[in-house]
CSV table of C-alpha atoms and ligand atoms in Angstrom, one decimal:
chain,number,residue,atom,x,y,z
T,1,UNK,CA,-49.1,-37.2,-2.2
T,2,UNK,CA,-52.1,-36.1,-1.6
T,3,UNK,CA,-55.0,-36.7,-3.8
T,4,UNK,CA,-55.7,-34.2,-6.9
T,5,UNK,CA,-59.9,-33.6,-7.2
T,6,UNK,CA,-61.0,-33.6,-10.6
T,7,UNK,CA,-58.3,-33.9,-13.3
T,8,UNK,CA,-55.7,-32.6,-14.0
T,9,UNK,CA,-55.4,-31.3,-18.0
T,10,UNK,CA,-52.6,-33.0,-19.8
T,11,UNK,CA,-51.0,-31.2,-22.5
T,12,UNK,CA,-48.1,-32.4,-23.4
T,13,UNK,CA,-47.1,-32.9,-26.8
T,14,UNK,CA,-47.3,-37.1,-25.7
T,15,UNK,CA,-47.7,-38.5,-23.8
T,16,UNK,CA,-51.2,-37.5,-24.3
T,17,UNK,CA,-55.0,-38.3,-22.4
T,18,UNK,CA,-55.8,-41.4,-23.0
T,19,UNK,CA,-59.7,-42.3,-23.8
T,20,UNK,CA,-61.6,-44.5,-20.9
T,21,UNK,CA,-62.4,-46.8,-24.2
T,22,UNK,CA,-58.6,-47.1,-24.6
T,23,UNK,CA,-57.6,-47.8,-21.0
T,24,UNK,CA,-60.6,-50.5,-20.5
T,25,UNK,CA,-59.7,-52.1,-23.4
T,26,UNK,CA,-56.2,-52.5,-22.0
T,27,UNK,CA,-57.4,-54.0,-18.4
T,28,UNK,CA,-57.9,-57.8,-19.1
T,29,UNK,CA,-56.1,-60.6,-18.1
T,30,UNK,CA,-53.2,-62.0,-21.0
T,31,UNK,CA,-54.2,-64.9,-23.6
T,32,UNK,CA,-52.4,-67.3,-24.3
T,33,UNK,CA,-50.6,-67.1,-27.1
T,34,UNK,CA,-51.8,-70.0,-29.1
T,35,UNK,CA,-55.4,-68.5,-29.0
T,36,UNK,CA,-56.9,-67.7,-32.4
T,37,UNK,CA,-57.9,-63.9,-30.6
T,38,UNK,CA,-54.0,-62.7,-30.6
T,39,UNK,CA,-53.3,-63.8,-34.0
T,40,UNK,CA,-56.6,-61.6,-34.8
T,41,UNK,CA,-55.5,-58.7,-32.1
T,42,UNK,CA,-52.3,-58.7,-34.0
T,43,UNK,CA,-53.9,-58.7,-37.5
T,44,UNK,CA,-56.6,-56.2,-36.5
T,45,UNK,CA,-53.6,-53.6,-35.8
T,46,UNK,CA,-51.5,-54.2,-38.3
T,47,UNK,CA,-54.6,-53.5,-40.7
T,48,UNK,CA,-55.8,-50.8,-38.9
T,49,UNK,CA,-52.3,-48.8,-38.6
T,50,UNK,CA,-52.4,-49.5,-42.5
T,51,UNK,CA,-55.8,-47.9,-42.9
T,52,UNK,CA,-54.4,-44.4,-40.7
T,53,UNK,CA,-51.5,-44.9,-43.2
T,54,UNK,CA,-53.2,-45.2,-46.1
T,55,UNK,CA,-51.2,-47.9,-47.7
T,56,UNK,CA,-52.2,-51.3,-48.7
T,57,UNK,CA,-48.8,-52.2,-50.0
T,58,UNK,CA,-46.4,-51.7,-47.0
T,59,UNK,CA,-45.6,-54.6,-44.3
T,60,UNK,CA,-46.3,-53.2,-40.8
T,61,UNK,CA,-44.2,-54.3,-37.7
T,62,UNK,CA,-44.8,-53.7,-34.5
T,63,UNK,CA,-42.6,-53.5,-31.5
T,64,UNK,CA,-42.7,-53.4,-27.4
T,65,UNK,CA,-40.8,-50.0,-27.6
T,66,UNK,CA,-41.0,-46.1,-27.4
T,67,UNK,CA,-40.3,-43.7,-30.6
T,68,UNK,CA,-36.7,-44.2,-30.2
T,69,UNK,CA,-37.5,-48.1,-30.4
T,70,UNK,CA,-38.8,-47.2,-34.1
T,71,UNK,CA,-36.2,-45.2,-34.9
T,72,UNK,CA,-34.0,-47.7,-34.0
T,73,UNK,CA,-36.1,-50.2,-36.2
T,74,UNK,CA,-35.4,-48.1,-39.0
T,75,UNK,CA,-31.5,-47.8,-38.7
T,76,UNK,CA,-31.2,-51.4,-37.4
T,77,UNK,CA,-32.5,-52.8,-40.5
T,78,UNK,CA,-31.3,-49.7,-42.9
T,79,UNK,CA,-27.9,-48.3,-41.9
T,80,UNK,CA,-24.8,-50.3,-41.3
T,81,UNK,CA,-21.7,-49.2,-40.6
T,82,UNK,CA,-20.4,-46.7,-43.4
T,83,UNK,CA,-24.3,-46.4,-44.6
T,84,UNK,CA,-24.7,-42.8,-45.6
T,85,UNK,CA,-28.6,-41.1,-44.5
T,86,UNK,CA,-29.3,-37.8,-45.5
T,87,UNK,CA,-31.4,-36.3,-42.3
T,88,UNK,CA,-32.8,-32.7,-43.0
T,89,UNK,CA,-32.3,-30.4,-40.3
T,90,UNK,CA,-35.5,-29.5,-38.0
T,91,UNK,CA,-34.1,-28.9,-34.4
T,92,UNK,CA,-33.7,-31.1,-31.7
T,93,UNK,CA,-36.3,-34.5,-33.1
T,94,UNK,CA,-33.8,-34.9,-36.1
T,95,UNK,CA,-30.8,-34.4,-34.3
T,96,UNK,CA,-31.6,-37.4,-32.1
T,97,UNK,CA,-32.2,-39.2,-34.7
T,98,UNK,CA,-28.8,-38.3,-36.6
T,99,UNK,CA,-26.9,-39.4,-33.3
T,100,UNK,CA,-28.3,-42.7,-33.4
T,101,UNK,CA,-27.8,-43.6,-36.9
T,102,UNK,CA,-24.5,-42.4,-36.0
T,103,UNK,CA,-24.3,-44.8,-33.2
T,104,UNK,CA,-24.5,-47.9,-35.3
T,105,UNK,CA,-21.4,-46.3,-37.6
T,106,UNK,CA,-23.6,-44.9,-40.1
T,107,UNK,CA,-23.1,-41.3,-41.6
T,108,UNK,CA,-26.0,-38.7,-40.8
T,109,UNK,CA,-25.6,-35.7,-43.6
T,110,UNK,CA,-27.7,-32.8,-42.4
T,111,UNK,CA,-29.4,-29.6,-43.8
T,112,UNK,CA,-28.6,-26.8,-41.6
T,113,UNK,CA,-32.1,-26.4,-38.9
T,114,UNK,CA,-33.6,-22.8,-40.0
T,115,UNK,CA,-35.0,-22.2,-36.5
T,116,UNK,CA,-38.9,-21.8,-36.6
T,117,UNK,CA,-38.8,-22.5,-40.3
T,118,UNK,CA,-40.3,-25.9,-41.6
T,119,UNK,CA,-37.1,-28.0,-44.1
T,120,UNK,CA,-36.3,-26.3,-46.9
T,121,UNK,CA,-37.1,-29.2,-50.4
T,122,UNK,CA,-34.5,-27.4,-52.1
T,123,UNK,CA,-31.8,-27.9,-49.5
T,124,UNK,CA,-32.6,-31.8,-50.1
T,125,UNK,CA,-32.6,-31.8,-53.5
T,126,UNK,CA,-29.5,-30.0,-54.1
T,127,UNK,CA,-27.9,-32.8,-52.0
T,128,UNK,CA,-29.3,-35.7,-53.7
T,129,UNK,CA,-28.4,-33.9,-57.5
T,130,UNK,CA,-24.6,-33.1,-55.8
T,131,UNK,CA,-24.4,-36.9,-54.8
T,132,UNK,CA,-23.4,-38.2,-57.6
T,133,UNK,CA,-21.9,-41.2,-56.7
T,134,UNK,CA,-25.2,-42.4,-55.0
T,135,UNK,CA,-23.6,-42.8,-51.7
T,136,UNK,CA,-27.6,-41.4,-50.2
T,137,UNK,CA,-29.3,-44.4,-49.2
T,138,UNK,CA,-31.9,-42.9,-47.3
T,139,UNK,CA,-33.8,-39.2,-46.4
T,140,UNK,CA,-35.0,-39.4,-43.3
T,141,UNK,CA,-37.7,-37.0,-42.5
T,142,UNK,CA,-39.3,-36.0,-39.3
T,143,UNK,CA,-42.7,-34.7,-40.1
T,144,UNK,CA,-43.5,-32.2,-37.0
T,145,UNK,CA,-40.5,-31.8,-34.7
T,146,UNK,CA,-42.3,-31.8,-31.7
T,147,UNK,CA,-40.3,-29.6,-29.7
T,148,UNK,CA,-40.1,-27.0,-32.1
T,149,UNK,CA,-43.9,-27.4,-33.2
T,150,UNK,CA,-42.8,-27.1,-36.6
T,151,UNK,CA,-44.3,-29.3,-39.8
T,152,UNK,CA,-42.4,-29.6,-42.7
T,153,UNK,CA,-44.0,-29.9,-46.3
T,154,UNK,CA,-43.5,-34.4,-46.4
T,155,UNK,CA,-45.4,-34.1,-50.2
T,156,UNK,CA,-43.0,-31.8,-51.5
T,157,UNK,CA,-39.8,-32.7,-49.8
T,158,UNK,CA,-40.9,-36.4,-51.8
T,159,UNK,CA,-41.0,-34.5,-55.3
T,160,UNK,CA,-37.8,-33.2,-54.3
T,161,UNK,CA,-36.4,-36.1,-54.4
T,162,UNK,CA,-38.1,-37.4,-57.5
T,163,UNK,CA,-37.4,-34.5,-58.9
T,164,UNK,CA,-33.2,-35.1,-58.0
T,165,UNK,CA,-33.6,-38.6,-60.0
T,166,UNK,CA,-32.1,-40.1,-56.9
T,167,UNK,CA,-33.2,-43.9,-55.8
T,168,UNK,CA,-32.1,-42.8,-51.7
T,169,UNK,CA,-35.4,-44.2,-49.6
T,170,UNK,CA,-37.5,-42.0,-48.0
T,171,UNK,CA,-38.4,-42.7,-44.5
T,172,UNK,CA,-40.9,-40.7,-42.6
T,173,UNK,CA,-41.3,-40.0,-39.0
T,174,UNK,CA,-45.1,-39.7,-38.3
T,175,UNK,CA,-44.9,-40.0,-34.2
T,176,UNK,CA,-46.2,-36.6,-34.2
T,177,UNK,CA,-48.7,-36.1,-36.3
T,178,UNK,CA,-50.0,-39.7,-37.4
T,179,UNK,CA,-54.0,-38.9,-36.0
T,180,UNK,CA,-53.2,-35.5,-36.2
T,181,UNK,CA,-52.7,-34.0,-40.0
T,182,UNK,CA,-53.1,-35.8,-43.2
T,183,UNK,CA,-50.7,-38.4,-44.5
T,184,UNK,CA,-50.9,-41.1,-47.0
T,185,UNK,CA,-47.4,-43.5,-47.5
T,186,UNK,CA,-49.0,-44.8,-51.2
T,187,UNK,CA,-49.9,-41.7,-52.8
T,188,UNK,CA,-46.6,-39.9,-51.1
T,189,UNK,CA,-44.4,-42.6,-52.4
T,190,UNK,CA,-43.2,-43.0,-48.9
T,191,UNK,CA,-41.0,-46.3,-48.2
T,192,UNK,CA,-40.9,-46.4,-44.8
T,193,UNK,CA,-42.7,-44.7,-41.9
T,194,UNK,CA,-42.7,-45.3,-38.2
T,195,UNK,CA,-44.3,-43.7,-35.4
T,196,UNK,CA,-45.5,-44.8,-31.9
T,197,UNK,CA,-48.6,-44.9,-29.5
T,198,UNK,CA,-48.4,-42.3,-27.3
T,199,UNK,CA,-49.4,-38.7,-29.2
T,200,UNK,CA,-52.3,-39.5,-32.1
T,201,UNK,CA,-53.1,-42.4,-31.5
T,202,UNK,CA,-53.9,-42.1,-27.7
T,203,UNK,CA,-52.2,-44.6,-26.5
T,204,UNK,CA,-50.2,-45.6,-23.5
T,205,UNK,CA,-46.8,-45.3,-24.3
T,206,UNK,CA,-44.3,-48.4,-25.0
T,207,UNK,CA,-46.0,-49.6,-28.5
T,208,UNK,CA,-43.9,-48.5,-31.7
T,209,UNK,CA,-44.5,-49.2,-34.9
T,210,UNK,CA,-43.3,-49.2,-38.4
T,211,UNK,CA,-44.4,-49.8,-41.8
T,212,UNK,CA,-41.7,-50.7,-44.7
T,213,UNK,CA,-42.8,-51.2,-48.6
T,214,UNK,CA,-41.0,-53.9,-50.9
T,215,UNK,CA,-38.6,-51.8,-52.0
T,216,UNK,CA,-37.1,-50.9,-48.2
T,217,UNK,CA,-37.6,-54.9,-47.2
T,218,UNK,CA,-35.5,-55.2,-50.2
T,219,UNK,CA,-32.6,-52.4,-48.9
T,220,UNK,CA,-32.7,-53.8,-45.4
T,221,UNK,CA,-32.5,-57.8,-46.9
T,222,UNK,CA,-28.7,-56.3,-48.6
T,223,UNK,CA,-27.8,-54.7,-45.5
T,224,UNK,CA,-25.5,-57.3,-44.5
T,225,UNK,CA,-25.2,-55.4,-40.4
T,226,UNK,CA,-26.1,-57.8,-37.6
T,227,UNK,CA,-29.3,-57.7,-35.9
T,228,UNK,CA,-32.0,-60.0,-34.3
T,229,UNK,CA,-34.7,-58.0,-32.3
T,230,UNK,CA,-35.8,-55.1,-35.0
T,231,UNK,CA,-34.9,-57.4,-37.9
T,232,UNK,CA,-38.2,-57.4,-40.1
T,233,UNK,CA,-37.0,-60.8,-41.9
T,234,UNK,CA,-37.2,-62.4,-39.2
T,235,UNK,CA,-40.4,-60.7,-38.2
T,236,UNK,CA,-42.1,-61.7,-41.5
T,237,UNK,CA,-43.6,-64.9,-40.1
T,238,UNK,CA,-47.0,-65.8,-39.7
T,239,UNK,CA,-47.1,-66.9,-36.2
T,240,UNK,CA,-47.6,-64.3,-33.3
T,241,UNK,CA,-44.8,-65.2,-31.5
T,242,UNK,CA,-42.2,-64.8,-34.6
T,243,UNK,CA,-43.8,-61.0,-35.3
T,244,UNK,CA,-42.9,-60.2,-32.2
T,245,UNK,CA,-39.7,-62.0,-31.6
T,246,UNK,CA,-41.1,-63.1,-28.5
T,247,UNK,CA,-44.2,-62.5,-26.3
T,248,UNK,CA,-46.3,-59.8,-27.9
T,249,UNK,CA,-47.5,-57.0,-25.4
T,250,UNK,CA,-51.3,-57.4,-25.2
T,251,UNK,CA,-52.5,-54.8,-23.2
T,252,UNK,CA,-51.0,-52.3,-25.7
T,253,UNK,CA,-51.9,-53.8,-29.0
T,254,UNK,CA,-55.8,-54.4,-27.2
T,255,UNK,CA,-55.2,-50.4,-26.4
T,256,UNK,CA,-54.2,-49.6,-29.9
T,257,UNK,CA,-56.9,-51.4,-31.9
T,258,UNK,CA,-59.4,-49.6,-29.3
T,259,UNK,CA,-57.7,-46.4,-30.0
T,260,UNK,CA,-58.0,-47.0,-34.1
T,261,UNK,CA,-61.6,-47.6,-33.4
T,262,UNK,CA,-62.3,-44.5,-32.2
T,263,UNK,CA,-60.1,-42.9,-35.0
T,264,UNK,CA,-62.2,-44.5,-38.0
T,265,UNK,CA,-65.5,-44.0,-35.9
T,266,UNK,CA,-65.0,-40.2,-35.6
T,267,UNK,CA,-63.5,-40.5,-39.2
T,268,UNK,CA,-59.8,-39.3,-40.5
T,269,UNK,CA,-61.4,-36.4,-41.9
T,270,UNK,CA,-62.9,-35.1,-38.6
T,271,UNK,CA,-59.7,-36.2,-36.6
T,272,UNK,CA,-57.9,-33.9,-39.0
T,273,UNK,CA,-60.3,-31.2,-38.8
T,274,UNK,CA,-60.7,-31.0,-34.8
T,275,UNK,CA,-56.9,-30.7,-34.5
T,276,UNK,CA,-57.1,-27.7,-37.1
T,277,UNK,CA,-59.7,-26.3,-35.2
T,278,UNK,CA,-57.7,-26.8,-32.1
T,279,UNK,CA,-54.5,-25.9,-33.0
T,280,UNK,CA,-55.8,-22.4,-34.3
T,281,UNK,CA,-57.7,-21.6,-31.3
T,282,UNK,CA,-54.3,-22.1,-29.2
T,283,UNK,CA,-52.2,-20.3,-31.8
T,284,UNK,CA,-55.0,-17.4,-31.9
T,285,UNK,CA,-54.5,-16.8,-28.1
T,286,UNK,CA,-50.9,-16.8,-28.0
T,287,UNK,CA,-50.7,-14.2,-30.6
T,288,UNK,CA,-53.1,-12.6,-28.9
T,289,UNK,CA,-51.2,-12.5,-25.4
T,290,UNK,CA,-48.0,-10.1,-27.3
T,291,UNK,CA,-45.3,-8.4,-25.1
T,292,UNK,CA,-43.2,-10.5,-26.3
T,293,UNK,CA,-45.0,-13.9,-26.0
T,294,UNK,CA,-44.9,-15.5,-29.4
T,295,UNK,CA,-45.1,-18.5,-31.8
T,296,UNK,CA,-42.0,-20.3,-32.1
T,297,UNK,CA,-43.5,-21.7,-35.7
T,298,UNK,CA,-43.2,-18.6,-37.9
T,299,UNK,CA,-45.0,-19.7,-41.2
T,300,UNK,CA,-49.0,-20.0,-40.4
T,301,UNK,CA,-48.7,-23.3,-42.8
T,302,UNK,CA,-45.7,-24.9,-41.3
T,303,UNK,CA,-47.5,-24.6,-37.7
T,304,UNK,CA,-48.3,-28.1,-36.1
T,305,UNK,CA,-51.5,-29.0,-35.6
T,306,UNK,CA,-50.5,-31.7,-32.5
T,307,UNK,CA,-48.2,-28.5,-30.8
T,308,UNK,CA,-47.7,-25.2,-30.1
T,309,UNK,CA,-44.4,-24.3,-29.2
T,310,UNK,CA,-44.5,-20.9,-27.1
T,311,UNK,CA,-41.3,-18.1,-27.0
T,312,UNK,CA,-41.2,-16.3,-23.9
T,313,UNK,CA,-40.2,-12.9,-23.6
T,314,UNK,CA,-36.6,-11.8,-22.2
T,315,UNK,CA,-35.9,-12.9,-18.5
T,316,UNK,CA,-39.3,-14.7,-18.5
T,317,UNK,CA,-38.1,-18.0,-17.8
T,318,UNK,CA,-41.0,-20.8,-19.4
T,319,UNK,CA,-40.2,-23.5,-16.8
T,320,UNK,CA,-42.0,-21.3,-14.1
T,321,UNK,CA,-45.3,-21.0,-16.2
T,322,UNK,CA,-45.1,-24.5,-16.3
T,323,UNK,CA,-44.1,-25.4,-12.6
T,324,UNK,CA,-47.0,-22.8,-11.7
T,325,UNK,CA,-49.4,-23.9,-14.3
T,326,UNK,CA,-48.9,-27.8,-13.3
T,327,UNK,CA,-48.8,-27.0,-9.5
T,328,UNK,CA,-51.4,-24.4,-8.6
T,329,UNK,CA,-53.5,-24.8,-11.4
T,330,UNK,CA,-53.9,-28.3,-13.0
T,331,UNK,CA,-52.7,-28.0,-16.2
T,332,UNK,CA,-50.0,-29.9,-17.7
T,333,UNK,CA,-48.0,-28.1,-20.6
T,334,UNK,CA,-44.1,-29.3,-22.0
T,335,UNK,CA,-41.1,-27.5,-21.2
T,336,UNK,CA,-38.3,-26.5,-24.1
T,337,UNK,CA,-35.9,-29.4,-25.9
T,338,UNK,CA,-32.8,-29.4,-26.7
T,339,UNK,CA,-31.5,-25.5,-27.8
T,340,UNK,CA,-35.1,-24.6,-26.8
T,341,UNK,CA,-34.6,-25.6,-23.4
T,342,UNK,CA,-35.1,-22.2,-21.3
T,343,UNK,CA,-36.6,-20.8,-24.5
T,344,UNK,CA,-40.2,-21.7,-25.1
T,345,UNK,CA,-42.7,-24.3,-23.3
T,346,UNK,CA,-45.4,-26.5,-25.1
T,347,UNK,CA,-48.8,-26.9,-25.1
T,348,UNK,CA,-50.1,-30.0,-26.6
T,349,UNK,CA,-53.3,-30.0,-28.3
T,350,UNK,CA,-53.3,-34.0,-30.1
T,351,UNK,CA,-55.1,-37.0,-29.5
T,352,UNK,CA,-57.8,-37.0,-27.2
T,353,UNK,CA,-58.9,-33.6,-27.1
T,354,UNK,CA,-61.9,-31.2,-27.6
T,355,UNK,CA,-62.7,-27.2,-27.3
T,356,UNK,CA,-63.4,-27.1,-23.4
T,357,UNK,CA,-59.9,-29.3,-22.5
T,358,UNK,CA,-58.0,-26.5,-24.9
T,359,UNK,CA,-60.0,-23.7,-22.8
T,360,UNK,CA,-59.7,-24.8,-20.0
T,361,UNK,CA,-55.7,-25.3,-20.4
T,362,UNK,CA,-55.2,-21.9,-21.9
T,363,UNK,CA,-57.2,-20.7,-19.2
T,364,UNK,CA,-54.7,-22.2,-16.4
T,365,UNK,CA,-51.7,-21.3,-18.5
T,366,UNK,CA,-53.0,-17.5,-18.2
T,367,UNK,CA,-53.9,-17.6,-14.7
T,368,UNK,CA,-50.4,-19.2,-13.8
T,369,UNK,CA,-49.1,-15.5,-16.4
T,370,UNK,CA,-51.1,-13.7,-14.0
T,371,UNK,CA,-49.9,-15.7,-10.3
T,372,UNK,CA,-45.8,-14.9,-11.8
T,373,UNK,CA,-46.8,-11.3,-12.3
T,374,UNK,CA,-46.7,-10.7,-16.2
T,375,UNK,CA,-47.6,-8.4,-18.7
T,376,UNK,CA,-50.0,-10.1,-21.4
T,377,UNK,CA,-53.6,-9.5,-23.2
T,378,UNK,CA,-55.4,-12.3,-22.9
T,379,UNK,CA,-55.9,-14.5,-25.7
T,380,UNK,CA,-59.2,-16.4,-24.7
T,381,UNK,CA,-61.5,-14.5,-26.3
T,382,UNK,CA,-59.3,-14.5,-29.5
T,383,UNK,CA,-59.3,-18.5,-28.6
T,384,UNK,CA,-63.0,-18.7,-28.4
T,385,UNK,CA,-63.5,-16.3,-31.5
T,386,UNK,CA,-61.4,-18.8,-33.2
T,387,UNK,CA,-63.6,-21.8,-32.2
T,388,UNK,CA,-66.8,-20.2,-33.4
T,389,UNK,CA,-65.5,-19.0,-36.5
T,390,UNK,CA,-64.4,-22.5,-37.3
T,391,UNK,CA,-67.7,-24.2,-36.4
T,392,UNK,CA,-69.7,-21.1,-38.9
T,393,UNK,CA,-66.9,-21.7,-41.8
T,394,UNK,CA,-68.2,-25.5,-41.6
T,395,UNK,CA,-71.6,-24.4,-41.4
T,396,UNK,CA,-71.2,-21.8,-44.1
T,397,UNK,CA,-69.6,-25.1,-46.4
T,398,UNK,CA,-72.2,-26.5,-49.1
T,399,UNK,CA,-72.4,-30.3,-48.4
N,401,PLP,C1,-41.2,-36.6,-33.7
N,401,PLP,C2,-40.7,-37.5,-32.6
N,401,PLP,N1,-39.9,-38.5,-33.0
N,401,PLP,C3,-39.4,-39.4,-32.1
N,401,PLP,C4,-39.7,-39.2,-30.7
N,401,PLP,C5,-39.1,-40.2,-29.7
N,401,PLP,O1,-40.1,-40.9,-29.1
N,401,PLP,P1,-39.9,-41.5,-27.6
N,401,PLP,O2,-39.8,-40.4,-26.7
N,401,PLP,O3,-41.2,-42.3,-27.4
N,401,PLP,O4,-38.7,-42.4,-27.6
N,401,PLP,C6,-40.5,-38.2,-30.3
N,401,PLP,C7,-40.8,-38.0,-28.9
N,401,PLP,O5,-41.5,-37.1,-28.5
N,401,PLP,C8,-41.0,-37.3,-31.3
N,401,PLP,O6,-41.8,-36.3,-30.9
């Protein structure tokens, strides 16, 4: 293959850029394991992933693995065999998820996916008040299903299930949109979250992670199924090799703690805000393009700030924009999952990104439109309107 001059804009939804700070960080030769520096690597992430969290009361464990890793982390320790999880419908993230619970001979009750719509708290808390035999261990919630670009409201789905009186868990899936939009596992009354490397928190991927609170350690220690590699018990230990059931993966936890240092340098509140910025400039431009191009999302509040899923008009098929956009002009964008596959295609605006990358990629996503031959208004200026407008709104705030 011939080599590509400059570079070439990556936006998928994850894996995402990752920062030069990131990637040195990661180039070094391994420690041993005995060294003082990886039981302070270790403990400088697991501190750090608690700070992005915002808890100071959950046990964090992390694992050599991609999101499905955590996932399985989750059901490993949570769901045995006849184990009941209630998993709100949101397209093709939480049925994944559902098929692996199911997997290890648990039950996966679902609310029905209302296609572009974010989960409905009612729907969950009907469920929980109708269960009332308590079978509901857990509610397992995927915060922005990445391949629908959809967020769902995690603060009120949890009064939801406060407000049912029901003691199920409630797990979160932040992989996403942790480094993206705001969360906080104390205040939420979150027990579990899990999440990997690879979208907010710029990292390679193959790190997973999750964090449990007392009352989910307690669940998983009277879940009597076998298991050995995810089992947080045994991952409770002090020494490094014991959290990780084995060697721990260097490179990526030196990557990660980089990656958090950028995060608190720039400041959660900024991190948020950029991704605000950027996700309306993209979603300003698509709406912008019409004839029949559209936003999958169809609630402005339930639209992900990490992703933009993109509808195509009929007989427009999105795999070409993509092929064309990725071939001939260097942009990167994500293709449709699941039942979107053939529907929409993606453009990922999360992690390491700033206003000329999300230029520059709506500007090769229109000039591959224009190379296939179809009918659109362009949506940069709307794009670059939307930019400005966000910088003189923050300008315009009082400090
Ligand atoms: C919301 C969400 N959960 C879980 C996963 C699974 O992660 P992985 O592909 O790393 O296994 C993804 C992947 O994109 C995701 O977007």
């Amino acid at each position: 293959m011939p080599r590509i001059p400059g570079r070439r804009l990556l936006h998928s939804p994850g894996p995402t850029p990752v920062p030069d700070e990131v990637l040195h960080a990661m180039l070094r030769q391994p420690t041993d394991l005995g060294d003082p520096a990886v039981a302070q690597l270790i403990d400088d992430c697991e501190r750090g992933l608690q700070r992005l969290l915002q808890t100071t009361t959950a046990d964090v464990f992390l694992y050599a693995a991609n999101g499905h890793g955590g996932w399985e982390a989750v059901i490993a320790n949570l769901v045995g065999p006849g184990t009941v999880v209630l998993i709100p419908g949101t397209g093709h993230f939480s049925d994944s998820w559902a098929e692996q619970v199911r997997a290890f001979g648990g039950e996966a009750l679902r609310t029905p996916w209302r296609e572009g719509l974010p989960i409905a708290p009612a729907e969950v808390e009907a469920l929980l008040r109708a269960d009332r035999a308590q079978r509901i261990s857990a509610v397992f919630t995927v915060h922005t299903d990445t391949a629908s670009s959809v967020t769902s409201d995690v603060p009120a789905i949890a009064r939801a299930i406060q407000a049912a009186g029901h003691p199920a868990l409630h797990v979160v899936d932040v992989v996403a949109s942790l480094g993206a939009a705001p969360f906080a596992m104390d205040a939420l009354g979150i027990d579990v979250v899990m999440g990997a490397s690879q979208k907010g928190l710029m990292g390679q991927p193959g790190l997973a992670f999750v964090a449990a609170n007392e009352r989910a350690l307690a669940a998983a220690q009277r879940n009597p199924a076998p298991r050995f590699y995810w089992d947080w018990a045994r991952r409770r230990g002090a020494m490094p090799y014991q959290k990780f059931c084995g060697t721990a993966p260097l490179a990526h936890l030196a990557g990660l703690r980089a990656a958090i240092g950028l995060i608190e340098a720039e400041g959660l509140d900024a991190v948020w805000a950029r991704h605000q910025r950027l996700a309306g400039a993209v979603q300003a431009a698509v709406s912008a393009w019409g004839q029949g191009f559209a936003l999958f999302a169809r609630e402005a509040a339930a639209r992900s700030v990490s992703v933009t899923a993109i509808q195509t008009p009929p007989g427009v098929d999105p795999e070409a924009i993509r092929r064309v956009a990725r071939e001939q002009f260097q942009v990167a964008v994500a293709g449709g999952l699941g039942p979107l596959a053939g529907r929409v295609f993606r453009i990922g605006h999360l992690g390491d990104q700033n206003e000329a990358q999300i230029l520059g990629c709506l500007a090769g996503v229109e000039a591959a439109m224009l190379q296939l031959g179809l009918a659109f208004d362009s949506g940069l200026p709307a794009a670059q309107q939307a930019l400005v407008d966000a910088v003189r709104a923050v300008n315009a705030t009082p400090a």
